[in-house]
XYZ file of C-alpha atoms in Angstrom:
695
model
C -59.637 50.978 30.149
C -58.650 50.292 26.614
C -57.571 46.805 25.601
C -54.980 45.948 22.960
C -56.348 43.467 20.669
C -53.522 43.180 18.041
C -50.291 41.832 19.650
C -47.082 40.352 18.354
C -44.191 38.305 19.931
C -46.351 36.403 22.381
C -45.238 33.537 24.494
C -45.970 30.357 22.455
C -47.380 28.438 25.263
C -49.913 31.348 26.201
C -50.765 31.895 22.526
C -51.443 28.271 21.820
C -53.491 27.782 24.943
C -55.555 30.940 24.207
C -56.120 29.771 20.649
C -57.064 26.332 21.816
C -59.895 27.826 23.883
C -61.214 29.498 20.702
C -61.062 26.120 18.838
C -62.982 24.394 21.680
C -65.587 27.184 21.455
C -66.101 26.607 17.813
C -66.477 22.870 18.350
C -69.100 23.491 21.024
C -71.034 25.738 18.637
C -71.036 22.703 16.202
C -72.202 20.126 18.632
C -75.822 18.889 18.261
C -77.033 20.302 21.656
C -79.356 22.943 22.606
C -78.396 26.594 22.328
C -78.651 27.061 26.137
C -76.355 24.055 26.671
C -73.928 25.567 24.128
C -73.983 28.887 25.874
C -73.424 27.313 29.310
C -70.201 25.529 28.101
C -68.933 28.490 26.269
C -69.317 30.603 29.549
C -67.433 27.947 31.463
C -64.651 28.050 28.838
C -64.487 31.842 29.115
C -64.191 31.541 32.887
C -61.482 28.897 32.690
C -59.448 31.007 30.159
C -59.752 34.025 32.361
C -58.592 31.956 35.375
C -55.472 30.745 33.534
C -54.613 34.115 32.428
C -54.992 35.906 35.710
C -55.960 33.759 38.888
C -53.951 30.561 38.519
C -50.431 32.051 38.955
C -51.620 33.890 41.949
C -52.624 30.698 43.705
C -49.449 28.824 43.150
C -47.025 28.255 46.145
C -44.276 25.856 46.991
C -46.280 24.041 49.567
C -49.995 23.924 49.225
C -52.808 21.506 50.220
C -54.295 21.810 46.712
C -52.424 19.551 44.477
C -52.811 21.775 41.321
C -51.314 24.657 43.381
C -48.442 22.851 44.987
C -45.298 23.540 43.034
C -43.013 21.093 44.760
C -45.527 18.313 44.089
C -45.901 19.375 40.444
C -42.155 19.424 39.683
C -40.968 16.515 41.825
C -39.732 13.185 40.252
C -42.002 10.301 41.221
C -39.185 8.091 42.239
C -38.153 8.844 45.826
C -34.529 7.847 45.156
C -34.297 10.392 42.240
C -32.046 13.454 42.490
C -35.041 15.605 41.740
C -37.467 14.207 44.256
C -39.357 16.547 46.744
C -41.097 15.102 49.776
C -44.292 16.982 50.502
C -44.816 17.067 54.176
C -48.553 17.673 53.918
C -51.732 16.054 52.393
C -53.306 17.306 49.118
C -56.868 17.083 50.591
C -58.297 20.390 49.172
C -59.562 21.170 45.796
C -59.558 24.419 43.801
C -62.998 25.071 42.437
C -61.689 26.892 39.322
C -59.073 24.095 38.515
C -61.617 21.374 38.885
C -64.192 23.192 36.842
C -61.557 23.584 34.095
C -61.073 19.820 34.002
C -64.941 19.159 34.241
C -65.553 21.461 31.316
C -62.878 19.801 29.084
C -64.111 16.310 30.091
C -67.648 17.326 29.256
C -66.748 18.579 25.768
C -64.728 15.427 25.121
C -67.637 13.167 26.259
C -70.042 15.011 23.981
C -67.841 14.580 21.005
C -67.282 10.903 21.739
C -70.980 10.120 21.759
C -71.649 12.165 18.684
C -72.699 10.456 15.515
C -71.609 13.346 13.142
C -69.591 12.360 10.229
C -66.941 14.857 11.333
C -66.493 13.083 14.567
C -62.835 12.080 13.975
C -61.994 15.526 12.981
C -63.609 16.923 16.122
C -61.699 14.393 18.336
C -58.557 15.346 16.858
C -59.057 19.111 17.268
C -60.431 18.568 20.863
C -57.570 16.380 21.947
C -54.884 18.724 20.456
C -56.517 21.692 22.165
C -56.822 20.134 25.620
C -53.231 19.179 25.502
C -52.141 22.643 24.669
C -54.284 24.135 27.426
C -52.696 21.787 29.978
C -49.143 22.620 28.613
C -49.966 26.255 29.145
C -50.893 25.488 32.899
C -47.559 23.487 33.283
C -45.603 26.351 31.632
C -47.086 28.837 34.302
C -45.953 26.381 37.173
C -42.364 26.120 35.825
C -42.266 29.931 35.344
C -43.206 30.461 38.899
C -40.379 28.439 40.314
C -37.806 29.790 37.893
C -38.740 33.332 38.767
C -38.326 32.460 42.478
C -34.557 31.987 41.924
C -34.086 35.698 40.853
C -36.105 36.962 43.835
C -34.072 34.730 46.282
C -30.738 36.004 44.934
C -31.734 39.618 44.891
C -33.188 39.541 48.486
C -29.936 37.928 49.748
C -27.333 39.842 47.631
C -24.346 40.490 49.679
C -21.965 43.662 49.155
C -19.341 41.393 47.412
C -21.810 39.788 45.064
C -23.398 40.759 41.695
C -26.450 39.532 39.840
C -25.759 39.232 36.032
C -28.236 39.218 33.325
C -27.282 39.044 29.552
C -29.076 38.723 26.368
C -28.688 39.305 22.588
C -30.803 42.112 21.055
C -32.653 41.600 17.929
C -30.429 41.962 14.826
C -30.128 45.735 14.000
C -30.473 46.638 10.389
C -28.453 49.514 8.884
C -30.284 52.855 8.857
C -29.507 55.965 6.637
C -30.938 59.322 6.975
C -31.708 59.527 3.137
C -31.945 55.859 2.068
C -32.087 54.945 -1.644
C -34.391 52.140 -2.815
C -31.341 50.097 -3.943
C -29.919 50.274 -0.416
C -33.189 49.268 1.299
C -33.241 45.769 0.051
C -30.829 42.853 1.176
C -29.763 44.186 4.442
C -27.548 42.215 6.808
C -28.267 42.747 10.432
C -25.586 43.742 13.019
C -25.371 42.132 16.484
C -25.607 43.660 19.908
C -25.288 41.874 23.365
C -26.445 43.713 26.436
C -24.905 42.786 29.928
C -26.517 44.005 33.065
C -24.887 43.720 36.526
C -26.802 44.543 39.799
C -24.877 45.229 43.081
C -25.978 46.461 46.421
C -25.444 50.285 46.654
C -25.548 50.544 50.395
C -28.792 52.587 50.330
C -32.241 51.560 51.354
C -35.783 52.669 50.254
C -38.424 54.165 52.630
C -39.671 50.604 53.295
C -36.156 49.342 54.152
C -35.430 47.422 50.904
C -31.918 47.855 49.661
C -31.380 49.888 46.518
C -29.291 48.212 43.778
C -26.609 49.804 41.670
C -26.794 49.009 37.861
C -23.956 48.629 35.511
C -24.802 48.216 31.830
C -22.385 47.033 29.021
C -23.438 46.998 25.507
C -21.201 45.044 23.055
C -21.709 45.707 19.277
C -20.435 43.641 16.383
C -20.744 44.214 12.620
C -21.023 40.608 11.625
C -21.086 37.706 13.880
C -22.931 34.443 14.517
C -24.690 34.485 17.895
C -23.255 31.101 18.913
C -21.619 29.669 22.107
C -18.250 31.028 20.995
C -19.431 34.602 20.441
C -21.104 34.544 23.835
C -17.951 33.441 25.468
C -15.814 35.972 23.746
C -18.101 38.840 24.701
C -18.369 37.666 28.217
C -14.518 37.665 28.637
C -14.443 41.274 27.373
C -17.273 42.509 29.620
C -16.076 40.807 32.773
C -12.705 42.264 32.399
C -14.159 45.738 32.361
C -16.678 44.858 35.154
C -13.637 43.865 37.286
C -12.249 47.363 36.832
C -15.478 49.129 37.498
C -16.609 47.040 40.577
C -13.397 45.634 42.264
C -15.465 44.833 45.443
C -17.434 42.106 43.590
C -16.062 38.536 44.101
C -19.087 36.414 43.498
C -21.409 36.314 40.623
C -24.945 34.923 39.992
C -25.960 34.605 36.416
C -29.487 34.427 34.835
C -30.183 34.273 31.121
C -32.689 32.710 28.671
C -32.511 29.132 27.479
C -31.345 29.796 23.969
C -28.788 27.272 22.793
C -25.903 29.753 22.692
C -26.378 30.222 26.484
C -27.496 26.654 27.570
C -25.177 24.443 25.595
C -22.810 22.186 27.580
C -19.671 23.878 26.399
C -21.163 27.318 27.274
C -22.079 26.196 30.762
C -18.508 25.111 31.615
C -16.783 28.045 29.633
C -18.689 30.729 31.585
C -17.309 29.225 34.906
C -13.757 29.433 33.627
C -14.104 32.843 32.120
C -15.380 34.190 35.385
C -12.517 32.483 37.206
C -9.918 34.104 34.839
C -11.169 37.621 35.432
C -11.150 37.359 39.190
C -14.731 36.225 39.969
C -16.328 33.151 41.396
C -19.368 32.001 39.485
C -21.881 30.660 42.125
C -24.935 29.898 40.034
C -26.622 29.808 36.642
C -30.422 29.985 36.307
C -32.360 29.981 33.006
C -35.724 31.552 32.350
C -38.715 29.427 31.528
C -39.100 29.369 27.668
C -40.925 32.553 26.447
C -40.560 34.276 29.789
C -37.220 36.010 29.252
C -38.214 39.597 29.138
C -36.076 41.454 31.526
C -33.692 44.527 32.079
C -31.671 43.691 29.031
C -34.617 44.185 26.845
C -35.289 47.539 28.418
C -31.692 48.676 27.865
C -31.988 47.475 24.271
C -35.073 49.641 23.826
C -33.156 52.677 25.170
C -30.341 52.226 22.745
C -32.966 51.904 19.964
C -34.489 55.254 20.907
C -31.128 56.934 20.801
C -30.394 55.259 17.448
C -33.662 56.326 15.948
C -33.185 59.921 17.177
C -29.443 59.964 15.920
C -30.655 59.001 12.419
C -33.471 61.551 12.405
C -30.807 64.306 13.140
C -29.284 63.653 9.842
C -26.768 60.747 10.527
C -26.271 57.178 9.205
C -26.054 53.947 11.232
C -24.543 51.310 8.916
C -21.655 49.999 10.963
C -21.063 48.979 14.519
C -19.003 52.111 15.166
C -21.836 54.331 14.043
C -24.137 52.246 16.310
C -21.924 53.152 19.253
C -21.947 56.781 18.283
C -25.621 56.728 18.292
C -25.950 55.141 21.531
C -23.601 57.614 23.133
C -25.340 60.622 21.459
C -27.334 63.096 23.374
C -25.619 62.090 26.646
C -26.043 58.401 26.043
C -27.990 55.717 27.925
C -27.749 56.142 31.702
C -25.338 53.887 33.542
C -24.262 52.337 30.313
C -20.914 51.644 28.587
C -20.645 50.767 24.855
C -17.808 48.998 23.014
C -17.314 47.643 19.478
C -15.455 44.300 18.806
C -14.885 41.932 15.974
C -14.376 38.149 16.007
C -12.067 36.703 13.573
C -13.779 33.496 12.274
C -10.353 32.002 11.236
C -8.761 32.456 14.757
C -11.617 31.432 17.046
C -12.113 27.935 18.480
C -14.262 26.085 20.919
C -14.540 22.316 21.269
C -17.891 20.923 21.572
C -18.185 19.359 25.053
C -21.428 17.573 25.353
C -23.484 17.788 28.529
C -25.831 14.828 28.825
C -29.337 15.744 29.328
C -28.471 19.464 29.200
C -31.958 20.293 27.844
C -33.544 18.977 30.985
C -31.478 21.268 33.302
C -32.509 24.825 34.116
C -30.300 25.575 37.250
C -26.712 24.998 38.001
C -24.671 25.579 41.130
C -20.928 25.410 40.945
C -18.487 24.010 43.411
C -14.596 23.897 43.297
C -14.339 20.925 40.979
C -17.967 19.933 40.069
C -21.357 21.391 39.230
C -24.674 20.459 40.521
C -27.686 20.628 38.181
C -31.503 20.813 38.752
C -34.274 20.357 36.328
C -35.934 23.374 37.947
C -34.833 25.678 40.653
C -34.416 23.981 43.901
C -36.316 20.900 42.953
C -34.652 18.059 44.917
C -31.032 17.620 45.890
C -29.808 17.998 42.294
C -27.474 15.950 40.109
C -23.645 16.104 40.568
C -21.844 16.377 37.245
C -18.188 16.215 36.364
C -16.551 19.526 35.480
C -14.130 19.341 32.561
C -10.850 21.335 32.507
C -10.418 24.503 30.728
C -7.852 23.000 28.426
C -10.451 20.450 27.249
C -12.607 23.285 25.844
C -9.807 24.568 23.586
C -11.302 28.070 23.745
C -9.726 30.870 21.747
C -11.728 34.106 21.583
C -10.281 35.570 18.293
C -11.807 38.755 19.548
C -10.351 42.194 18.640
C -11.476 45.422 20.312
C -12.219 48.049 17.721
C -13.566 50.737 20.300
C -12.952 50.242 24.043
C -15.551 50.745 26.835
C -15.252 54.417 27.883
C -13.785 55.010 31.431
C -16.961 56.697 32.661
C -20.644 55.466 32.457
C -23.105 57.751 30.549
C -25.229 59.948 32.742
C -28.103 60.127 30.288
C -30.141 63.096 29.206
C -33.793 63.736 27.989
C -33.966 63.418 24.175
C -36.443 66.162 23.976
C -35.694 68.637 26.842
C -37.884 71.409 25.383
C -41.006 69.279 25.312
C -40.145 67.988 28.880
C -39.526 71.391 30.346
C -42.960 72.521 28.911
C -44.577 69.704 30.538
C -42.926 70.420 33.885
C -44.112 74.166 33.824
C -47.690 72.896 33.866
C -49.012 72.917 37.416
C -50.488 69.642 38.640
C -54.030 69.620 39.861
C -53.304 66.426 42.022
C -51.680 66.891 45.345
C -50.747 63.223 45.565
C -51.105 60.104 43.463
C -50.641 56.483 43.729
C -48.646 54.618 41.045
C -49.289 50.858 40.253
C -46.869 48.289 39.001
C -47.078 47.363 35.327
C -47.487 43.726 36.324
C -51.284 43.306 36.728
C -50.746 40.583 39.363
C -48.604 42.757 41.591
C -50.458 44.332 44.500
C -47.668 46.933 45.506
C -48.342 50.750 45.073
C -45.875 53.538 45.004
C -45.798 57.140 46.001
C -43.345 58.445 43.386
C -41.693 57.381 40.015
C -38.339 56.574 41.526
C -39.689 53.862 43.797
C -41.700 52.426 40.889
C -38.658 52.448 38.593
C -36.456 50.682 41.190
C -39.260 48.111 41.789
C -39.629 47.462 37.999
C -35.787 47.120 37.472
C -35.481 44.288 39.926
C -38.888 42.677 39.186
C -39.541 41.940 42.847
C -43.277 41.674 42.586
C -45.605 40.904 45.523
C -48.590 38.694 44.605
C -51.752 38.478 46.651
C -52.701 34.949 47.310
C -56.544 35.130 47.925
C -56.964 31.570 49.249
C -54.479 32.119 51.968
C -54.960 35.571 53.097
C -58.349 36.920 52.320
C -60.290 35.282 54.978
C -58.222 36.910 57.678
C -58.453 40.448 56.361
C -61.134 42.985 57.559
C -63.818 43.695 54.975
C -62.557 47.216 54.337
C -59.047 45.709 53.440
C -60.598 43.319 51.034
C -62.581 46.201 49.399
C -59.381 48.131 48.925
C -57.529 45.154 47.194
C -60.515 44.501 44.875
C -60.882 48.135 43.913
C -57.119 48.378 43.182
C -57.424 45.250 40.981
C -60.462 46.842 39.210
C -58.528 50.032 38.632
C -55.723 48.139 37.087
C -58.016 46.176 34.794
C -56.947 42.837 36.289
C -60.349 41.748 37.480
C -63.929 42.649 37.716
C -65.169 43.658 41.111
C -68.103 41.275 40.997
C -65.957 38.331 39.895
C -63.278 39.133 42.462
C -65.628 38.891 45.397
C -66.807 35.499 44.238
C -63.476 33.996 43.321
C -62.087 31.556 46.017
C -60.301 28.392 46.518
C -62.750 25.927 48.241
C -62.138 22.968 50.333
C -62.889 19.314 49.175
C -66.588 19.878 49.750
C -67.280 21.025 46.212
C -70.047 20.562 43.859
C -70.784 16.952 42.476
C -69.493 18.080 39.001
C -66.071 18.945 40.518
C -65.897 15.751 42.518
C -66.645 13.723 39.512
C -63.944 15.466 37.448
C -61.240 15.086 40.124
C -60.549 11.511 39.192
C -59.734 12.610 35.585
C -57.573 15.564 36.553
C -53.829 15.519 35.720
C -52.792 16.893 39.064
C -53.013 13.655 41.059
C -49.784 12.373 39.637
C -46.498 13.590 41.097
C -44.473 15.645 38.617
C -47.367 16.572 36.423
C -45.823 19.898 35.455
C -42.343 18.621 34.378
C -41.224 19.196 30.854
C -41.700 16.150 28.844
C -39.228 15.258 26.045
C -40.751 15.276 22.592
C -41.192 11.704 21.131
C -39.262 10.810 17.864
C -41.341 9.195 15.249
C -41.053 8.299 11.634
C -42.914 9.963 8.800
C -44.888 7.527 6.600
C -44.155 7.179 2.938
C -47.635 8.771 2.263
C -46.944 11.811 4.334
C -43.494 12.329 2.786
C -44.825 11.979 -0.812
C -47.638 14.466 -0.033
C -45.369 17.034 1.324
C -42.819 16.539 -1.552
C -45.433 17.150 -4.089
C -46.512 20.428 -2.468
C -42.941 21.560 -2.188
C -42.087 20.703 -5.751
C -45.230 22.154 -7.118
C -44.227 25.513 -5.343
C -40.808 25.384 -6.706
C -42.008 24.882 -10.332
C -44.951 27.512 -10.193
C -43.196 29.922 -7.957
C -46.417 29.965 -6.065
C -45.228 28.297 -2.823
C -47.845 26.707 -0.434
C -47.651 28.024 3.067
C -47.320 25.603 5.949
C -50.610 26.719 7.235
C -52.351 26.077 3.896
C -50.606 22.812 3.528
C -51.938 21.701 6.914
C -55.450 22.424 5.776
C -54.847 20.565 2.524
C -53.644 17.507 4.468
C -56.957 17.454 6.345
C -59.039 17.540 3.031
C -56.995 15.639 0.399
C -58.744 12.658 -0.967
C -57.593 9.813 -3.124
C -58.846 8.329 -6.453
C -61.707 6.538 -4.577
C -62.902 9.805 -2.945
C -61.597 8.513 0.511
C -59.517 10.781 2.777
C -55.897 10.329 2.170
C -55.036 10.862 5.916
C -56.560 9.784 9.182
C -56.650 12.423 11.895
C -53.615 10.856 13.757
C -51.633 11.402 10.677
C -52.155 15.176 10.421
C -49.275 17.519 10.789
C -49.354 21.098 12.201
C -48.052 24.181 10.359
C -44.844 24.165 12.504
C -43.869 20.612 11.687
C -44.722 21.198 7.883
C -42.537 24.438 8.021
C -39.667 22.384 9.443
C -40.007 19.854 6.770
C -40.053 22.463 3.946
C -37.031 24.068 5.432
C -35.177 20.793 5.301
C -36.033 20.327 1.706
C -34.690 23.699 0.951
C -31.338 22.785 2.528
C -31.017 19.410 0.945
C -28.136 20.320 -1.592
C -25.825 21.346 1.357
C -23.643 19.311 3.451
C -24.175 19.097 7.261
C -21.256 18.968 9.676
C -20.274 15.412 10.589
C -20.171 16.249 14.248
C -23.766 17.281 14.241
C -24.731 14.140 12.475
C -22.860 11.965 14.847
C -24.390 13.685 17.814
C -27.922 13.136 16.449
C -27.080 9.633 15.580
C -26.030 9.032 19.194
C -29.228 10.479 20.409
C -31.202 8.318 17.889
C -29.634 5.176 19.137
C -30.543 5.956 22.687
C -34.095 6.623 21.797
C -34.746 4.094 19.098
C -36.301 1.659 21.496
C -38.625 4.317 22.919
C -39.570 5.692 19.471
C -40.590 2.141 18.247
C -42.745 1.629 21.316
C -44.514 5.032 20.623
C -45.067 4.155 16.954
C -48.320 2.373 18.086
C -49.650 5.447 19.986
C -49.928 7.942 17.190
C -53.497 8.725 18.242
C -52.276 10.061 21.531
C -48.889 11.586 20.721
C -48.327 14.634 18.341
C -45.560 13.864 15.874
C -42.672 16.301 15.720
C -40.828 16.762 12.518
C -37.321 17.516 12.502
C -35.804 20.332 10.324
C -33.233 17.888 9.034
C -35.540 15.169 8.249
C -34.985 15.019 4.658
C -31.246 14.876 5.053
C -31.737 11.477 6.553
C -34.115 10.157 3.687
C -31.661 7.330 2.905
C -32.346 6.049 6.416
C -35.524 4.501 7.666
C -36.642 7.069 10.072
C -37.215 10.796 9.857
C -36.368 11.858 13.477
C -37.957 14.670 15.268
C -36.271 16.823 17.883
C -34.793 20.006 16.416
C -35.279 22.665 13.897
C -31.876 24.056 14.428
C -30.148 24.947 11.082
C -26.442 24.104 10.768
C -23.907 24.512 8.073
C -20.120 23.819 7.796
C -17.852 25.987 5.673
C -14.811 23.802 6.337
C -16.383 20.593 4.905
C -17.664 22.260 1.716
C -16.325 20.977 -1.416
C -13.993 23.008 -3.713
C -16.618 23.247 -6.465
C -19.303 24.627 -3.971
C -17.157 26.872 -1.934
C -18.318 30.219 -3.228
C -21.878 29.129 -2.847
C -21.501 27.662 0.556
C -19.801 30.805 1.767
C -22.960 32.725 0.817
C -25.078 30.403 2.634
C -23.113 30.107 5.977
C -22.770 34.036 6.133
C -26.452 34.272 6.875
C -27.889 34.990 10.242
C -28.020 32.655 13.189
C -25.784 29.949 11.590
C -23.319 27.880 13.497
C -20.257 27.428 11.197
C -18.324 25.485 13.806
C -21.164 23.094 14.684
C -20.883 24.084 18.340
C -24.497 24.480 19.305
C -26.423 21.643 20.770
C -29.939 20.819 19.852
C -32.299 23.238 21.499
C -35.126 21.564 23.402
C -38.351 21.954 21.556
C -41.060 23.500 23.876
């Protein structure tokens, strides 16, 4: 099988973790040890990386005797009185050989660097510590994704006839397209917005294996120019739910799932969605969020379908430069199946939404609504949950300001093949195969399908079935084991030889494994919980260095990239040929990019509400930040995108790189200039969005 080596848009946790293994491999190659020892450690790193990519997720379960596989133990609070505490009714007396060998390998590399006398020892220790932290964050990320995915499976498996499962997501900004585009029109384009809402309801039919078939309703809302903020999400949801109530009058209850972007997870949006559902005749039961970076779902597939129609429409001699033309393109050639398209506009002068702050909202990823309250969880079904007060609808002061330019059509599109001639020629070719077996696109899923219809239904609802080797392989006949390993081999998931030797062992493991167990991160309850980033202050030396690089780029018009600035920080020397920065003072390229971004926005005013909100947060964490100042060697600094705005203060705080502007507070002298700035993409002119949690 061919393997793709050039990829884009990868999950940050996964990409950082994979890159960290490469960094450690380079470090091992530089260590003063024999070639055979280097090769042995590198092989162990390759095995550990392969295990995290493929095997670790398959071994996870809510209850397990292996502490690194027990999801309840990994996500539970340590305090038994906490609302997010889970009591494990079993002992963690077993070990996973692969997990323990991962810790043993990382510990071995750390010890070799610690005992080294190389002049680059400090640099090596910094790179090693940073890489190990990213690898463990990748592992924690997989645990959180496992439990958040379970919420969707539980809802779909128990979906009643009067209930619907709702997915929603913004598509990427769509740039105008012309059939014959001049060079002058190609530059300086402004993207158009498109939100996709997908509803699943039981159809009353079942598959051959007894699973219910779900009916799909897709609504695509297009806007010429709009900020993708909490207000826009609420206004579009009101329009979509009103139409869905007409198309599916039997639905009374709704379960919502979306990604954890600020426009969906902010406090005002959580409460607003509940009331919008209520006003349109629905009861919102739950809201669950995807784990960060794991939000690919049916909405993205529908967006891809509309893009295909749009490209075909332009190639036929048409232009797509407005939202109305986007709708015409989506409805061309029979349209996208089971889809309705509408075009709306939001008047910036008539819209309103009061910022209602939800304390610790960035910690919560699941909500369950009652009549007058809401219960929140850090992760799905972790503990009893925390009861929160539900504000009234009047407190939100919501006004949509939405005008419908083109309504949803009365009937859903039936869809047609975009190239029927090519399709018919392919169908005329006789098939040499009497029967075939189709595999799921998820390499971890062990289900097979006899025809494409069953496969499409399975992919739509993402109800994958994973094989947990440690629990089931021992009880299967050898012929069944061979079938499973051979299927994995055909799908490219594993190698047959490796599959036959992979296992989760009991506590009677090798001496290396036992020695590393005491150093593992899995002995502490709640080891996979998301930790809040620590706010620290930038030193005067760091600030001066970054300012010099930025000003040099502004003067010479040869700006230094954040990656190049990070490398310069590690090699810069002073007048005495001493290194200007110690390893614990290094900043990574993301932090430097945030600082450069804040320098660029220095001339503009920030909304007072956003400043007050951050000041409140700073006051709450001031004591914790001061305590952490002495732990710079252990904690990676996070630089806020607004750091330079607070340069008159003593601290440069570090939590968010969310940009914000405010047209209403701009001075008369800068009004024209500020309007140009605030009209850009992904701005928040009303200052409604809360700070998004940094991963």
